[in-house]
Short mmCIF file of C-alpha atoms in Angstrom, two decimals:
data_model
loop_
_atom_site.label_atom_id
_atom_site.label_comp_id
_atom_site.label_asym_id
_atom_site.label_seq_id
_atom_site.Cartn_x
_atom_site.Cartn_y
_atom_site.Cartn_z
CA MET I 232 -123.50 -143.18 -68.28
CA ALA I 233 -123.95 -141.73 -64.80
CA THR I 234 -127.11 -140.89 -62.89
CA ILE I 235 -127.05 -137.21 -61.88
CA VAL I 236 -129.66 -135.58 -59.66
CA VAL I 237 -130.11 -131.81 -59.69
CA VAL I 238 -131.49 -130.25 -56.50
CA GLU I 239 -132.41 -126.72 -57.54
CA ASP I 240 -135.51 -124.64 -56.72
CA ASP I 241 -135.30 -122.54 -59.91
CA SER I 242 -137.31 -124.72 -62.28
CA TYR I 243 -135.84 -123.13 -65.42
CA LEU I 244 -132.26 -123.61 -64.28
CA ARG I 245 -133.05 -127.11 -63.06
CA GLU I 246 -134.38 -128.15 -66.47
CA GLU I 247 -131.47 -126.45 -68.23
CA LEU I 248 -128.98 -128.41 -66.15
CA ILE I 249 -130.85 -131.66 -66.70
CA GLN I 250 -130.83 -131.15 -70.46
CA MET I 251 -127.15 -130.24 -70.42
CA PHE I 252 -126.17 -133.43 -68.54
CA CYS I 253 -128.42 -135.57 -70.76
CA ALA I 254 -126.74 -134.07 -73.84
CA LYS I 255 -123.44 -135.37 -72.46
CA GLY I 256 -124.82 -138.89 -72.28
CA HIS I 257 -125.83 -139.00 -68.63
CA LEU I 258 -129.16 -139.89 -67.04
CA ALA I 259 -130.24 -136.72 -65.26
CA THR I 260 -133.27 -135.88 -63.18
CA GLY I 261 -134.33 -133.16 -60.78
CA ILE I 262 -135.91 -132.83 -57.37
CA ALA I 263 -138.48 -130.16 -56.58
CA ALA I 264 -140.03 -131.51 -53.33
CA PHE I 265 -137.33 -130.27 -50.98
CA HIS I 266 -139.06 -131.25 -47.71
CA ALA I 267 -138.46 -134.90 -48.67
CA ALA I 268 -135.31 -134.40 -50.74
CA GLU I 269 -133.08 -136.63 -48.63
CA GLN I 270 -135.29 -139.71 -48.87
CA GLU I 271 -135.96 -139.16 -52.57
CA LEU I 272 -132.26 -138.77 -53.29
CA LEU I 273 -131.30 -141.92 -51.43
CA GLY I 274 -134.01 -143.80 -53.28
CA LEU I 275 -132.62 -142.69 -56.64
CA SER I 276 -129.10 -143.98 -55.78
CA PRO I 277 -127.38 -141.27 -57.85
CA ASP I 278 -123.78 -141.27 -59.00
CA LEU I 279 -123.55 -137.52 -58.34
CA VAL I 280 -125.72 -134.74 -56.88
CA VAL I 281 -125.67 -131.09 -57.95
CA LEU I 282 -127.02 -129.18 -54.97
CA ASP I 283 -128.13 -125.60 -54.50
CA VAL I 284 -127.76 -124.05 -51.04
CA ASN I 285 -130.78 -121.74 -51.01
CA LEU I 286 -133.68 -124.18 -50.92
CA PRO I 287 -137.19 -123.48 -49.60
CA GLY I 288 -137.91 -125.19 -46.31
CA LYS I 289 -134.47 -126.74 -45.84
CA SER I 290 -130.94 -125.41 -46.13
CA GLY I 291 -128.80 -127.02 -48.78
CA TYR I 292 -126.06 -127.11 -46.17
CA GLN I 293 -128.26 -129.20 -43.91
CA LEU I 294 -129.15 -131.52 -46.77
CA CYS I 295 -125.46 -131.86 -47.68
CA ARG I 296 -124.60 -132.85 -44.12
CA GLU I 297 -127.42 -135.40 -43.96
CA LEU I 298 -126.48 -136.95 -47.30
CA ARG I 299 -122.82 -137.23 -46.45
CA ALA I 300 -123.68 -139.04 -43.21
CA ARG I 301 -125.83 -141.62 -44.98
CA ALA I 302 -124.62 -142.02 -48.55
CA SER I 303 -121.52 -142.45 -50.64
CA PHE I 304 -121.65 -140.32 -53.79
CA PRO I 305 -120.06 -136.99 -54.75
CA ILE I 306 -121.87 -133.75 -53.99
CA LEU I 307 -121.21 -130.60 -56.02
CA ILE I 308 -122.55 -127.38 -54.54
CA LEU I 309 -123.78 -124.93 -57.20
CA THR I 310 -124.97 -121.72 -55.61
CA ALA I 311 -125.26 -117.97 -56.00
CA ARG I 312 -123.42 -117.54 -52.70
CA ASP I 313 -119.87 -116.57 -53.51
CA THR I 314 -118.01 -115.86 -50.28
CA LEU I 315 -115.06 -117.85 -49.01
CA SER I 316 -116.98 -118.69 -45.84
CA ASP I 317 -119.78 -120.23 -47.91
CA GLU I 318 -117.29 -122.42 -49.77
CA LEU I 319 -115.50 -123.47 -46.59
CA THR I 320 -118.83 -124.26 -44.92
CA ALA I 321 -119.91 -126.45 -47.84
CA LEU I 322 -116.61 -128.31 -47.99
CA GLY I 323 -116.59 -128.72 -44.22
CA LEU I 324 -120.01 -130.38 -44.38
CA GLY I 325 -118.80 -132.94 -46.89
CA ALA I 326 -119.31 -131.35 -50.30
CA ASP I 327 -116.75 -132.48 -52.86
CA ASP I 328 -116.72 -129.33 -54.98
CA PHE I 329 -118.13 -125.80 -54.92
CA LEU I 330 -119.08 -123.57 -57.86
CA THR I 331 -120.85 -120.23 -57.94
CA LYS I 332 -123.68 -119.24 -60.28
CA PRO I 333 -123.66 -118.15 -63.00
CA CYS I 334 -121.19 -120.82 -64.08
CA HIS I 335 -119.92 -121.51 -67.59
CA PRO I 336 -121.42 -124.84 -68.77
CA ASP I 337 -118.02 -126.18 -69.84
CA ARG I 338 -116.59 -125.53 -66.38
CA LEU I 339 -119.51 -127.29 -64.70
CA ILE I 340 -119.27 -130.28 -67.03
CA ALA I 341 -115.53 -130.52 -66.45
CA ARG I 342 -115.97 -130.52 -62.67
CA VAL I 343 -118.75 -133.11 -62.87
CA GLU I 344 -116.70 -135.40 -65.10
CA ARG I 345 -113.71 -135.10 -62.78
CA LEU I 346 -115.78 -136.02 -59.74
CA LEU I 347 -117.38 -138.97 -61.53
CA HIS I 348 -113.97 -140.21 -62.64
CA ASN I 349 -112.41 -139.90 -59.20
CA TRP I 350 -115.34 -141.53 -57.42
CA SER I 351 -115.56 -144.39 -59.91
CA ARG I 352 -112.34 -145.74 -58.38
CA VAL I 353 -113.79 -145.86 -54.85
CA LYS I 354 -117.44 -146.56 -55.60
CA HIS I 355 -117.15 -150.02 -54.10
CA VAL I 356 -117.22 -148.41 -50.64
CA ILE I 357 -120.61 -147.77 -49.05
CA GLN I 358 -121.05 -145.71 -45.90
CA VAL I 359 -123.81 -145.23 -43.36
CA GLY I 360 -122.87 -142.76 -40.66
CA GLY I 361 -119.47 -143.78 -39.32
CA LEU I 362 -119.80 -147.33 -40.64
CA SER I 363 -118.19 -148.17 -43.99
CA LEU I 364 -118.09 -151.37 -46.01
CA ASP I 365 -115.86 -152.24 -48.95
CA TRP I 366 -118.02 -154.63 -50.96
CA ASP I 367 -115.08 -156.01 -52.91
CA SER I 368 -113.35 -157.40 -49.84
CA TYR I 369 -116.22 -157.04 -47.32
CA LYS I 370 -113.88 -155.10 -45.06
CA LEU I 371 -115.96 -153.40 -42.40
CA VAL I 372 -114.63 -150.30 -40.64
CA TRP I 373 -116.15 -148.77 -37.53
CA GLN I 374 -114.18 -146.10 -35.64
CA ASN I 375 -110.76 -147.69 -35.10
CA ALA I 376 -111.97 -151.29 -35.50
CA VAL I 377 -111.72 -153.35 -38.70
CA ALA I 378 -113.24 -156.73 -39.54
CA ILE I 379 -113.40 -158.84 -42.70
CA LEU I 380 -116.86 -160.36 -43.07
CA PRO I 381 -117.58 -163.69 -44.75
CA GLU I 382 -119.18 -163.24 -48.18
CA THR I 383 -122.78 -163.98 -47.17
CA GLU I 384 -122.62 -161.67 -44.15
CA GLY I 385 -120.98 -159.00 -46.31
CA LYS I 386 -123.69 -159.20 -48.97
CA LEU I 387 -126.37 -159.07 -46.28
CA LEU I 388 -124.91 -155.97 -44.65
CA GLN I 389 -124.31 -154.33 -48.02
CA LEU I 390 -127.98 -154.58 -48.94
CA LEU I 391 -129.09 -153.29 -45.54
CA MET I 392 -126.73 -150.33 -45.92
CA GLU I 393 -127.88 -149.62 -49.47
CA ARG I 394 -131.52 -149.52 -48.36
CA TYR I 395 -130.97 -147.74 -45.03
CA PRO I 396 -133.18 -146.73 -43.27
CA ALA I 397 -135.84 -148.72 -45.15
CA THR I 398 -136.76 -152.30 -44.34
CA VAL I 399 -135.37 -154.91 -46.74
CA GLN I 400 -137.94 -157.59 -47.48
CA LYS I 401 -136.96 -161.23 -46.97
CA GLU I 402 -137.61 -161.99 -50.65
CA GLU I 403 -135.08 -159.39 -51.72
CA LEU I 404 -132.53 -160.79 -49.29
CA PHE I 405 -133.06 -164.30 -50.66
CA ALA I 406 -132.56 -163.02 -54.22
CA ARG I 407 -129.38 -161.09 -53.34
CA LEU I 408 -127.80 -163.80 -51.19
CA TRP I 409 -128.79 -166.97 -53.05
CA GLY I 410 -130.04 -165.76 -56.43
CA THR I 411 -133.53 -167.14 -55.96
CA GLN I 412 -136.66 -166.78 -53.83
CA GLU I 413 -137.62 -170.43 -54.31
CA PHE I 414 -136.78 -173.38 -52.06
CA VAL I 415 -134.79 -171.27 -49.59
CA ASP I 416 -135.21 -172.27 -45.98
CA GLU I 417 -135.91 -169.13 -43.96
CA ASN I 418 -133.84 -170.61 -41.13
CA ILE I 419 -130.76 -170.15 -43.34
CA LEU I 420 -131.45 -166.41 -43.49
CA GLN I 421 -131.97 -166.23 -39.73
CA VAL I 422 -128.69 -168.05 -39.12
CA ASN I 423 -126.78 -165.61 -41.34
CA VAL I 424 -128.44 -162.62 -39.69
CA ALA I 425 -127.41 -164.02 -36.31
CA ARG I 426 -123.83 -164.43 -37.54
CA LEU I 427 -123.79 -160.86 -38.87
CA ARG I 428 -125.11 -159.55 -35.56
CA LYS I 429 -122.32 -161.41 -33.75
CA SER I 430 -119.69 -159.91 -36.07
CA LEU I 431 -121.15 -156.42 -35.53
CA ALA I 432 -121.32 -156.90 -31.77
CA ALA I 433 -117.60 -157.69 -31.75
CA LEU I 434 -117.06 -154.16 -33.08
CA GLY I 435 -119.35 -152.63 -30.47
CA LEU I 436 -122.39 -152.42 -32.75
CA GLU I 437 -124.93 -154.47 -30.82
CA GLY I 438 -128.51 -153.98 -31.94
CA LEU I 439 -127.63 -152.47 -35.32
CA VAL I 440 -129.63 -155.05 -37.29
CA LYS I 441 -133.31 -154.91 -36.38
CA THR I 442 -135.93 -157.54 -37.19
CA VAL I 443 -139.15 -156.11 -38.66
CA ARG I 444 -141.70 -158.78 -37.86
CA GLY I 445 -143.40 -160.31 -40.88
CA GLN I 446 -141.31 -158.24 -43.31
CA GLY I 447 -137.55 -158.45 -43.09
CA TYR I 448 -134.66 -156.51 -41.57
CA CYS I 449 -133.30 -152.98 -41.37
CA LEU I 450 -130.48 -151.06 -39.74
CA GLU I 451 -131.32 -149.37 -36.46
CA GLY I 452 -129.39 -146.11 -36.14
CA GLU I 453 -126.63 -144.80 -38.38
CA GLY I 454 -123.55 -146.45 -36.94
#
């Protein structure tokens, strides 16, 4: 079962698409508050986004570009625009597929299933801006530089990237890194953050991990 988010300003079509995906066994939801669509989408951590281009207040193209810079999930553009230039623009901004409305439901389902299948094989890679992390091997790639992080540093960076740009609370870091919030010396967390910062600095990413006093840590900038 995949989580699919439909970004569509036509409420009737949005609900129709949601019902269609749910009937295929997926967990589907929609977004109607387009001024905050990017943050809401990132918070939902979808497996796939179906995105219209003509949105009130913000271009779907702009949203596609912003999502591709900060997230790692497939984006399918579903729009009434049907010119070659529209398709090339969408693909150039990072969309993974492009369909025009009206679209036969079977065709849309087939494209969605193909994207989900293809991305399931690379889902272990998370990306924030130009920074990518393979959380199987904790291989970190930035521009032309590559580093393999120790497991604890890799888990720490993974969580910061998953929550970017939000602050990750110390309690959540304790739970992710050591499986408990009890009897963990905070100095251990600080030591591992310092080690991660040193590893990032070696790649030219000084200052990427920011301390939020009294709360936890977050990533500063997009890599």
